[in-house]
Short mmCIF file of C-alpha atoms and ligand atoms in Angstrom, two decimals:
data_model
loop_
_atom_site.label_atom_id
_atom_site.label_comp_id
_atom_site.label_asym_id
_atom_site.label_seq_id
_atom_site.Cartn_x
_atom_site.Cartn_y
_atom_site.Cartn_z
CA MET A 1 1.85 33.79 -3.07
CA LYS A 2 2.24 37.05 -1.24
CA ASN A 3 1.58 36.93 2.43
CA ASN A 4 -1.18 38.97 3.06
CA LYS A 5 -3.26 37.07 0.93
CA LYS A 6 -6.07 34.39 2.15
CA ILE A 7 -5.21 31.03 1.43
CA LYS A 8 -8.34 29.25 -0.52
CA TRP A 9 -9.63 25.88 0.54
CA GLY A 10 -11.78 23.36 -1.22
CA ILE A 11 -12.41 20.42 0.51
CA ILE A 12 -13.36 17.02 -1.09
CA GLY A 13 -15.70 14.45 0.52
CA LEU A 14 -18.71 16.13 2.67
CA GLY A 15 -19.16 13.36 5.78
CA ASN A 16 -18.55 13.97 9.51
CA ILE A 17 -14.50 15.21 9.84
CA ALA A 18 -15.33 17.78 6.41
CA ASN A 19 -18.09 19.42 8.57
CA GLN A 20 -15.67 19.89 11.61
CA PHE A 21 -12.51 21.23 9.73
CA ALA A 22 -14.79 23.28 7.90
CA ALA A 23 -16.47 24.91 10.95
CA ASP A 24 -13.01 25.91 12.11
CA LEU A 25 -11.13 27.26 9.11
CA LEU A 26 -14.37 29.99 9.67
CA LEU A 27 -12.48 30.89 12.55
CA LEU A 28 -9.11 31.69 11.23
CA GLN A 29 -9.08 35.28 9.72
CA ASP A 30 -6.58 34.40 6.80
CA ALA A 31 -8.56 31.50 5.36
CA GLU A 32 -11.48 30.84 3.42
CA LEU A 33 -13.68 28.06 2.51
CA PHE A 34 -13.94 28.84 -0.83
CA ALA A 35 -14.90 25.50 -2.68
CA VAL A 36 -16.63 22.25 -1.49
CA ALA A 37 -17.11 19.15 -3.76
CA SER A 38 -19.20 16.22 -3.27
CA ARG A 39 -20.19 13.18 -5.44
CA ASN A 40 -23.58 14.35 -4.77
CA ASN A 41 -24.75 17.84 -6.03
CA SER A 42 -27.10 18.64 -3.50
CA LYS A 43 -25.31 17.35 -0.67
CA ALA A 44 -22.33 20.30 -2.12
CA THR A 45 -24.98 22.70 -2.38
CA GLU A 46 -26.11 22.64 1.17
CA PHE A 47 -22.84 22.01 2.81
CA ALA A 48 -21.21 25.30 0.76
CA LYS A 49 -25.01 27.03 2.62
CA LYS A 50 -23.81 26.14 5.90
CA TYR A 51 -20.62 27.25 6.10
CA HIS A 52 -20.70 30.40 3.47
CA CYS A 53 -18.69 28.91 0.95
CA PRO A 54 -19.26 30.91 -2.72
CA LYS A 55 -18.68 27.44 -5.10
CA SER A 56 -19.66 24.03 -4.59
CA TYR A 57 -19.08 21.10 -6.86
CA ASP A 58 -20.47 17.43 -7.66
CA SER A 59 -17.18 16.10 -8.22
CA TYR A 60 -13.89 16.37 -6.95
CA GLU A 61 -11.84 16.55 -10.44
CA ALA A 62 -14.30 19.93 -10.98
CA LEU A 63 -12.72 21.32 -7.33
CA PHE A 64 -8.98 19.98 -8.30
CA THR A 65 -9.15 22.08 -12.05
CA ASP A 66 -10.82 25.37 -10.27
CA ASP A 67 -7.72 27.62 -10.74
CA GLN A 68 -8.60 30.13 -7.38
CA VAL A 69 -8.46 27.05 -4.67
CA ASP A 70 -4.50 27.35 -3.38
CA ILE A 71 -5.32 24.02 -1.25
CA VAL A 72 -7.17 20.64 -1.14
CA TYR A 73 -8.35 19.47 2.15
CA ILE A 74 -9.12 15.26 1.59
CA ALA A 75 -11.64 14.38 3.79
CA THR A 76 -12.85 10.74 2.22
CA PRO A 77 -12.06 7.31 3.64
CA HIS A 78 -8.54 5.98 3.92
CA ASP A 79 -8.51 4.18 0.52
CA SER A 80 -8.95 7.02 -1.60
CA HIS A 81 -6.40 9.25 -0.22
CA ALA A 82 -3.44 8.14 -2.14
CA GLU A 83 -5.26 8.75 -5.94
CA LEU A 84 -7.07 12.02 -4.72
CA SER A 85 -4.09 13.43 -3.15
CA ILE A 86 -2.05 12.44 -6.51
CA GLN A 87 -4.55 14.26 -8.70
CA ALA A 88 -5.07 17.06 -6.67
CA LEU A 89 -1.06 17.77 -6.54
CA GLU A 90 -0.76 16.94 -10.51
CA ASN A 91 -3.59 19.87 -10.76
CA GLY A 92 -0.92 22.05 -8.70
CA LYS A 93 -2.69 22.34 -5.91
CA HIS A 94 -1.39 22.13 -2.16
CA VAL A 95 -3.19 18.98 -0.16
CA LEU A 96 -3.71 18.29 2.96
CA CYS A 97 -4.95 14.36 3.43
CA GLU A 98 -6.32 12.76 6.62
CA LYS A 99 -5.05 10.25 8.09
CA PRO A 100 -3.78 7.51 7.66
CA LEU A 101 -2.14 8.86 4.08
CA ALA A 102 -3.15 5.72 2.86
CA LEU A 103 -3.06 1.82 3.21
CA SER A 104 0.38 1.15 2.30
CA TYR A 105 4.61 2.37 3.10
CA LYS A 106 4.61 2.09 -0.78
CA ASP A 107 1.56 4.68 -1.60
CA VAL A 108 2.71 7.04 1.09
CA ALA A 109 5.96 7.36 -0.81
CA ARG A 110 4.19 7.70 -4.01
CA MET A 111 2.34 10.71 -2.91
CA ILE A 112 5.15 12.12 -1.49
CA GLU A 113 7.14 11.73 -4.71
CA VAL A 114 4.63 13.68 -6.42
CA SER A 115 4.06 16.54 -3.96
CA LYS A 116 7.99 17.06 -4.65
CA LYS A 117 8.09 16.89 -8.40
CA ASN A 118 5.17 19.36 -8.65
CA ASN A 119 6.75 21.50 -5.54
CA LYS A 120 3.88 21.30 -3.80
CA PHE A 121 3.08 21.47 -0.13
CA PHE A 122 1.61 18.20 1.34
CA MET A 123 0.85 17.05 4.39
CA GLU A 124 -0.75 14.10 6.58
CA ALA A 125 -3.31 15.87 8.50
CA PHE A 126 -1.92 14.45 12.14
CA TRP A 127 -3.70 17.59 13.88
CA THR A 128 -2.87 16.16 17.14
CA ARG A 129 1.02 17.24 16.27
CA PHE A 130 -0.65 20.79 16.46
CA ILE A 131 -2.34 20.95 19.38
CA PRO A 132 -0.53 23.19 22.36
CA SER A 133 -0.22 20.50 24.71
CA VAL A 134 1.16 18.39 22.47
CA LYS A 135 3.76 20.89 21.34
CA GLU A 136 4.81 21.97 24.90
CA ILE A 137 5.13 18.23 26.43
CA LEU A 138 6.85 17.25 23.63
CA GLU A 139 9.10 20.62 24.18
CA LYS A 140 9.33 19.46 27.91
CA VAL A 141 10.27 15.68 27.02
CA ASN A 142 12.81 16.55 24.72
CA GLN A 143 14.34 18.90 27.47
CA GLY A 144 14.48 16.08 29.70
CA ILE A 145 12.19 17.29 32.98
CA ILE A 146 10.84 13.79 33.14
CA GLY A 147 14.27 12.50 32.77
CA ASP A 148 15.30 9.28 30.36
CA ILE A 149 11.52 8.46 28.88
CA LYS A 150 10.70 4.53 29.92
CA TYR A 151 7.22 4.10 28.88
CA VAL A 152 4.55 5.55 27.09
CA LYS A 153 1.14 4.22 27.47
CA ALA A 154 -1.65 5.18 24.94
CA ASP A 155 -5.12 4.30 24.07
CA PHE A 156 -7.75 5.11 21.54
CA ALA A 157 -11.19 3.61 21.82
CA PHE A 158 -14.85 3.69 21.43
CA TYR A 159 -17.31 1.60 20.82
CA ALA A 160 -19.14 1.40 17.23
CA ASP A 161 -22.18 -0.58 16.57
CA GLU A 162 -21.26 -2.81 13.95
CA LYS A 163 -25.03 -2.69 12.76
CA GLU A 164 -24.90 0.66 11.83
CA GLY A 165 -22.31 -0.51 9.08
CA GLY A 166 -20.38 2.52 7.36
CA ARG A 167 -16.65 3.02 6.54
CA LEU A 168 -15.45 1.51 10.24
CA PHE A 169 -16.41 -2.12 8.91
CA ASP A 170 -16.14 -1.24 5.49
CA LYS A 171 -12.62 -3.31 4.53
CA ASN A 172 -12.86 -1.85 1.03
CA LEU A 173 -12.78 1.55 2.93
CA GLY A 174 -10.09 0.42 4.89
CA GLY A 175 -12.01 -0.02 7.75
CA GLY A 176 -11.37 -1.60 11.32
CA ALA A 177 -9.47 -0.25 14.67
CA LEU A 178 -5.62 0.02 13.37
CA PHE A 179 -5.99 2.30 10.46
CA ASP A 180 -8.98 4.68 11.77
CA ILE A 181 -7.59 5.07 15.40
CA GLY A 182 -4.30 2.79 16.25
CA VAL A 183 -2.42 5.22 14.31
CA TYR A 184 -2.67 7.57 17.08
CA PRO A 185 -1.48 5.88 19.83
CA LEU A 186 1.40 4.97 17.17
CA PHE A 187 1.56 8.32 16.36
CA LEU A 188 1.95 9.33 20.57
CA SER A 189 4.60 6.50 20.55
CA TYR A 190 6.58 7.16 17.29
CA ILE A 191 6.88 11.32 18.61
CA ILE A 192 8.54 10.61 22.32
CA LEU A 193 10.76 7.34 21.32
CA GLY A 194 10.82 6.93 17.15
CA ILE A 195 11.30 3.89 15.10
CA PRO A 196 11.42 1.19 17.33
CA LYS A 197 13.01 -2.26 17.04
CA GLU A 198 10.56 -4.80 17.69
CA ILE A 199 6.62 -4.70 17.68
CA LEU A 200 4.10 -7.34 19.40
CA ALA A 201 0.38 -7.11 18.46
CA LYS A 202 -2.33 -8.68 18.14
CA SER A 203 -6.12 -8.30 17.07
CA ILE A 204 -9.67 -9.24 17.64
CA TYR A 205 -11.80 -9.66 13.94
CA ASN A 206 -15.31 -10.08 13.06
CA SER A 207 -16.16 -12.22 10.75
CA ASN A 208 -15.46 -10.22 8.09
CA GLY A 209 -11.61 -9.92 8.67
CA ILE A 210 -12.19 -5.87 10.86
CA ASP A 211 -9.75 -5.78 13.57
CA LEU A 212 -12.31 -4.61 15.93
CA GLN A 213 -9.20 -4.32 18.86
CA THR A 214 -5.19 -3.93 18.69
CA SER A 215 -3.28 -4.37 21.20
CA MET A 216 0.52 -3.10 20.49
CA ILE A 217 3.84 -2.93 22.21
CA LEU A 218 6.53 -1.21 20.93
CA GLN A 219 9.92 -2.51 21.88
CA TYR A 220 12.68 0.48 21.99
CA GLU A 221 16.52 -0.26 23.07
CA ASN A 222 15.59 0.94 26.42
CA ALA A 223 11.92 1.98 26.54
CA GLN A 224 8.69 0.47 25.74
CA SER A 225 5.05 1.50 24.54
CA VAL A 226 2.14 -0.17 25.76
CA LEU A 227 -0.94 0.99 23.40
CA HIS A 228 -4.66 0.42 22.40
CA ALA A 229 -7.21 0.97 19.52
CA SER A 230 -11.11 -0.29 19.53
CA ILE A 231 -14.24 0.24 18.00
CA SER A 232 -15.67 -2.51 19.88
CA SER A 233 -15.50 -0.92 23.90
CA GLU A 234 -14.55 2.38 25.26
CA SER A 235 -11.10 3.11 27.27
CA ASP A 236 -10.22 6.20 29.63
CA MET A 237 -8.28 7.88 26.09
CA LYS A 238 -4.95 9.15 28.82
CA ALA A 239 -1.99 9.15 27.55
CA THR A 240 0.70 8.68 29.94
CA ILE A 241 4.80 9.76 29.10
CA SER A 242 6.70 8.02 32.32
CA GLY A 243 10.45 8.89 32.63
CA THR A 244 13.14 8.35 35.03
CA LEU A 245 12.35 11.86 36.93
CA GLY A 246 8.51 11.62 36.90
CA HIS A 247 5.83 11.45 34.50
CA ILE A 248 3.62 13.28 32.28
CA GLN A 249 -0.37 12.46 31.76
CA LEU A 250 -1.84 14.05 28.65
CA ASN A 251 -5.62 15.04 29.99
CA ALA A 252 -8.28 12.94 28.22
CA PRO A 253 -9.25 12.64 25.28
CA TRP A 254 -5.47 12.85 25.04
CA TYR A 255 -5.47 13.11 21.29
CA ILE A 256 -7.28 16.36 21.33
CA ALA A 257 -6.01 17.17 25.31
CA ASP A 258 -7.07 20.57 26.42
CA GLY A 259 -3.98 20.69 28.95
CA TYR A 260 -1.33 18.12 30.54
CA SER A 261 -0.05 17.50 34.36
CA VAL A 262 3.51 16.62 35.18
CA PHE A 263 4.33 14.68 38.22
CA LYS A 264 7.07 15.27 39.91
CA GLU A 265 6.72 14.50 44.11
CA LYS A 266 3.56 16.61 43.26
CA GLU A 267 1.03 17.04 40.65
CA THR A 268 1.79 19.84 38.32
CA ALA A 269 -1.60 20.98 36.15
CA PHE A 270 -1.02 23.35 32.62
CA SER A 271 -4.61 24.43 30.85
CA LEU A 272 -4.21 24.62 27.35
CA PRO A 273 -7.13 25.27 25.53
CA ASN A 274 -7.69 24.21 21.57
CA LEU A 275 -8.81 26.65 19.41
CA GLY A 276 -12.14 25.40 17.93
CA ARG A 277 -12.07 21.91 17.54
CA GLY A 278 -8.91 21.46 17.60
CA TYR A 279 -8.41 21.24 13.55
CA THR A 280 -7.57 25.43 13.32
CA HIS A 281 -3.77 24.40 14.44
CA GLU A 282 -2.89 22.23 11.40
CA ALA A 283 -4.53 24.78 9.38
CA LEU A 284 -2.79 27.38 10.54
CA GLU A 285 0.59 25.31 9.75
CA CYS A 286 -0.79 24.56 6.05
CA HIS A 287 -0.89 28.60 6.12
CA ASN A 288 2.76 28.99 7.53
CA CYS A 289 4.03 26.20 5.37
CA ILE A 290 2.56 27.56 1.96
CA LYS A 291 3.62 31.41 2.49
CA ASN A 292 6.94 30.05 3.32
CA ASN A 293 7.34 28.33 0.02
CA GLN A 294 7.66 24.72 1.86
CA ILE A 295 6.59 21.95 0.79
CA GLU A 296 6.07 19.79 4.19
CA SER A 297 5.87 21.27 7.81
CA LYS A 298 8.88 20.67 9.83
CA LEU A 299 6.58 19.45 12.63
CA TRP A 300 5.00 16.72 10.73
CA SER A 301 7.36 16.06 7.62
CA HIS A 302 7.18 13.40 5.28
CA GLN A 303 9.62 11.53 6.43
CA ASN A 304 7.30 11.35 9.27
CA SER A 305 4.34 9.90 7.79
CA LEU A 306 6.61 7.63 5.94
CA GLU A 307 8.29 5.96 8.99
CA LEU A 308 4.90 5.96 10.74
CA SER A 309 3.85 4.30 7.93
CA LYS A 310 6.49 1.82 7.73
CA ILE A 311 5.29 1.23 12.04
CA VAL A 312 1.93 0.88 10.80
CA GLU A 313 3.13 -1.89 8.05
CA GLY A 314 5.02 -3.67 11.35
CA ILE A 315 1.78 -4.11 13.18
CA LYS A 316 -0.42 -4.91 9.59
CA LYS A 317 2.06 -8.24 9.81
CA GLN A 318 1.69 -9.04 13.49
CA ILE A 319 -1.72 -9.19 13.33
CA GLY A 320 -2.07 -10.62 9.91
CA LEU A 321 -4.39 -7.68 8.58
CA ASP A 322 -5.28 -8.42 4.76
CA ILE A 323 -5.97 -4.84 4.01
N1 NAP B 1 -8.71 14.10 11.93
C1 NAP B 1 -9.35 13.52 12.91
O1 NAP B 1 -9.99 13.97 13.78
C2 NAP B 1 -10.77 12.33 11.91
C3 NAP B 1 -11.69 12.00 12.69
C4 NAP B 1 -12.72 11.30 11.75
C5 NAP B 1 -12.27 10.85 10.80
N2 NAP B 1 -10.60 11.10 9.91
C6 NAP B 1 -10.45 10.74 8.48
O2 NAP B 1 -11.00 11.22 7.60
C7 NAP B 1 -11.47 10.39 6.77
C8 NAP B 1 -12.88 10.48 6.47
O3 NAP B 1 -13.77 9.97 7.79
P1 NAP B 1 -15.00 10.59 8.25
O4 NAP B 1 -15.46 10.16 9.59
O5 NAP B 1 -15.56 11.63 7.32
O6 NAP B 1 -16.14 9.86 7.47
P2 NAP B 1 -17.20 10.00 6.71
O7 NAP B 1 -18.14 10.55 7.32
O8 NAP B 1 -17.70 8.73 6.18
O9 NAP B 1 -17.52 11.02 5.38
C9 NAP B 1 -16.70 10.56 4.16
C10 NAP B 1 -16.92 11.18 2.77
O10 NAP B 1 -16.13 10.83 1.99
C11 NAP B 1 -16.87 10.57 0.45
N3 NAP B 1 -16.35 9.40 -0.05
C12 NAP B 1 -15.91 9.21 -0.86
N4 NAP B 1 -15.93 8.18 -1.41
C13 NAP B 1 -16.87 7.26 -0.49
C14 NAP B 1 -16.94 5.54 -0.49
N5 NAP B 1 -16.93 4.70 -1.22
N6 NAP B 1 -17.51 5.59 0.46
C15 NAP B 1 -17.96 6.41 1.63
N7 NAP B 1 -17.58 7.84 1.58
C16 NAP B 1 -16.68 8.50 0.37
C17 NAP B 1 -18.03 11.23 0.79
O11 NAP B 1 -18.22 12.51 0.63
P3 NAP B 1 -19.50 12.94 -0.64
O12 NAP B 1 -20.11 12.06 -0.79
O13 NAP B 1 -19.23 14.39 -0.60
O14 NAP B 1 -18.36 12.52 -1.61
C18 NAP B 1 -18.12 10.71 2.38
O15 NAP B 1 -19.04 11.83 3.21
C19 NAP B 1 -11.09 8.98 7.15
O16 NAP B 1 -9.99 8.78 6.21
C20 NAP B 1 -10.82 9.26 8.58
O17 NAP B 1 -9.25 8.44 9.17
C21 NAP B 1 -10.05 12.04 10.77
#
């Protein structure tokens, strides 16, 4: 691919996150929102009109076979990520797939295999990895600015009304707190401390077997993480990383922090606004990788997705989640 060519994006599954992502793509000079697909034709047409997109399709398959689409963004519920990513990759498309990549480690491994076989870029849309605050705190932690890390505290919680239904409360779509938002605090613990030696976790379920809230302790050789995810109450959504020389606090909500503070005797605050809603940063990472003929990102690699998925499997086992 020539370096000066605009990257042509296709989006499938035109719900909440697809809207946010599309709005962010419009902010990027070297991105073109070229095609969108929905299971519903009028929804696709309206979405295309709203975001000045030239093509719309009434099936995901039709978008996969559009020769002009470079990369497909998969914005459907979790349960369909694996099969749709594989289909797109088999059709020669690069793929950015929403988190969590799949509901099992086995499926994540399968998706990555297909990316390698087809030599196409593939990445989990872990947007938080690419926002300026997270990139910068990770560098500081690795430089030892707050000493040896002993403790990570992170949560992701909001109240969702069960009466309104939707994918969060639908087991067939991979609903519940762990898969939807629990992956965020797990992600933070993983990028700071790596793979835990031991996992403890407990959940509160509704009568349909949806985990409404899940609390987790990750035990490392010399550190611990205390993590929480809930769709039944709110939380402050600050994240703290504590070391032997001080601590860092990501501004709330930490998963899209617009800055952070380092506490060492006194507080020093850093302001790092995100571009747009924050999805621009992951899209730019896709562009860089595609232009450099990389099939994976160095910042959020295939191995990172595999390892995070293995940790999620560990939590699933602990809480007895049968999704
Ligand atoms: N990165 C983030 O910040 C972020 C935020 C929210 C969600 N997400 C992830 O993005 C994915 C989608 O979440 P969302 O909140 O956008 O969901 P949503 O609003 O329910 O939209 C999902 C879309 O997927 C399509 N779809 C395909 N099969 C479906 C089915 N069986 N049931 C319902 N919809 C189906 C529908 O689009 P069509 O009708 O157009 O085909 C639907 O509009 C999830 O995996 C979630 O984890 C990420």
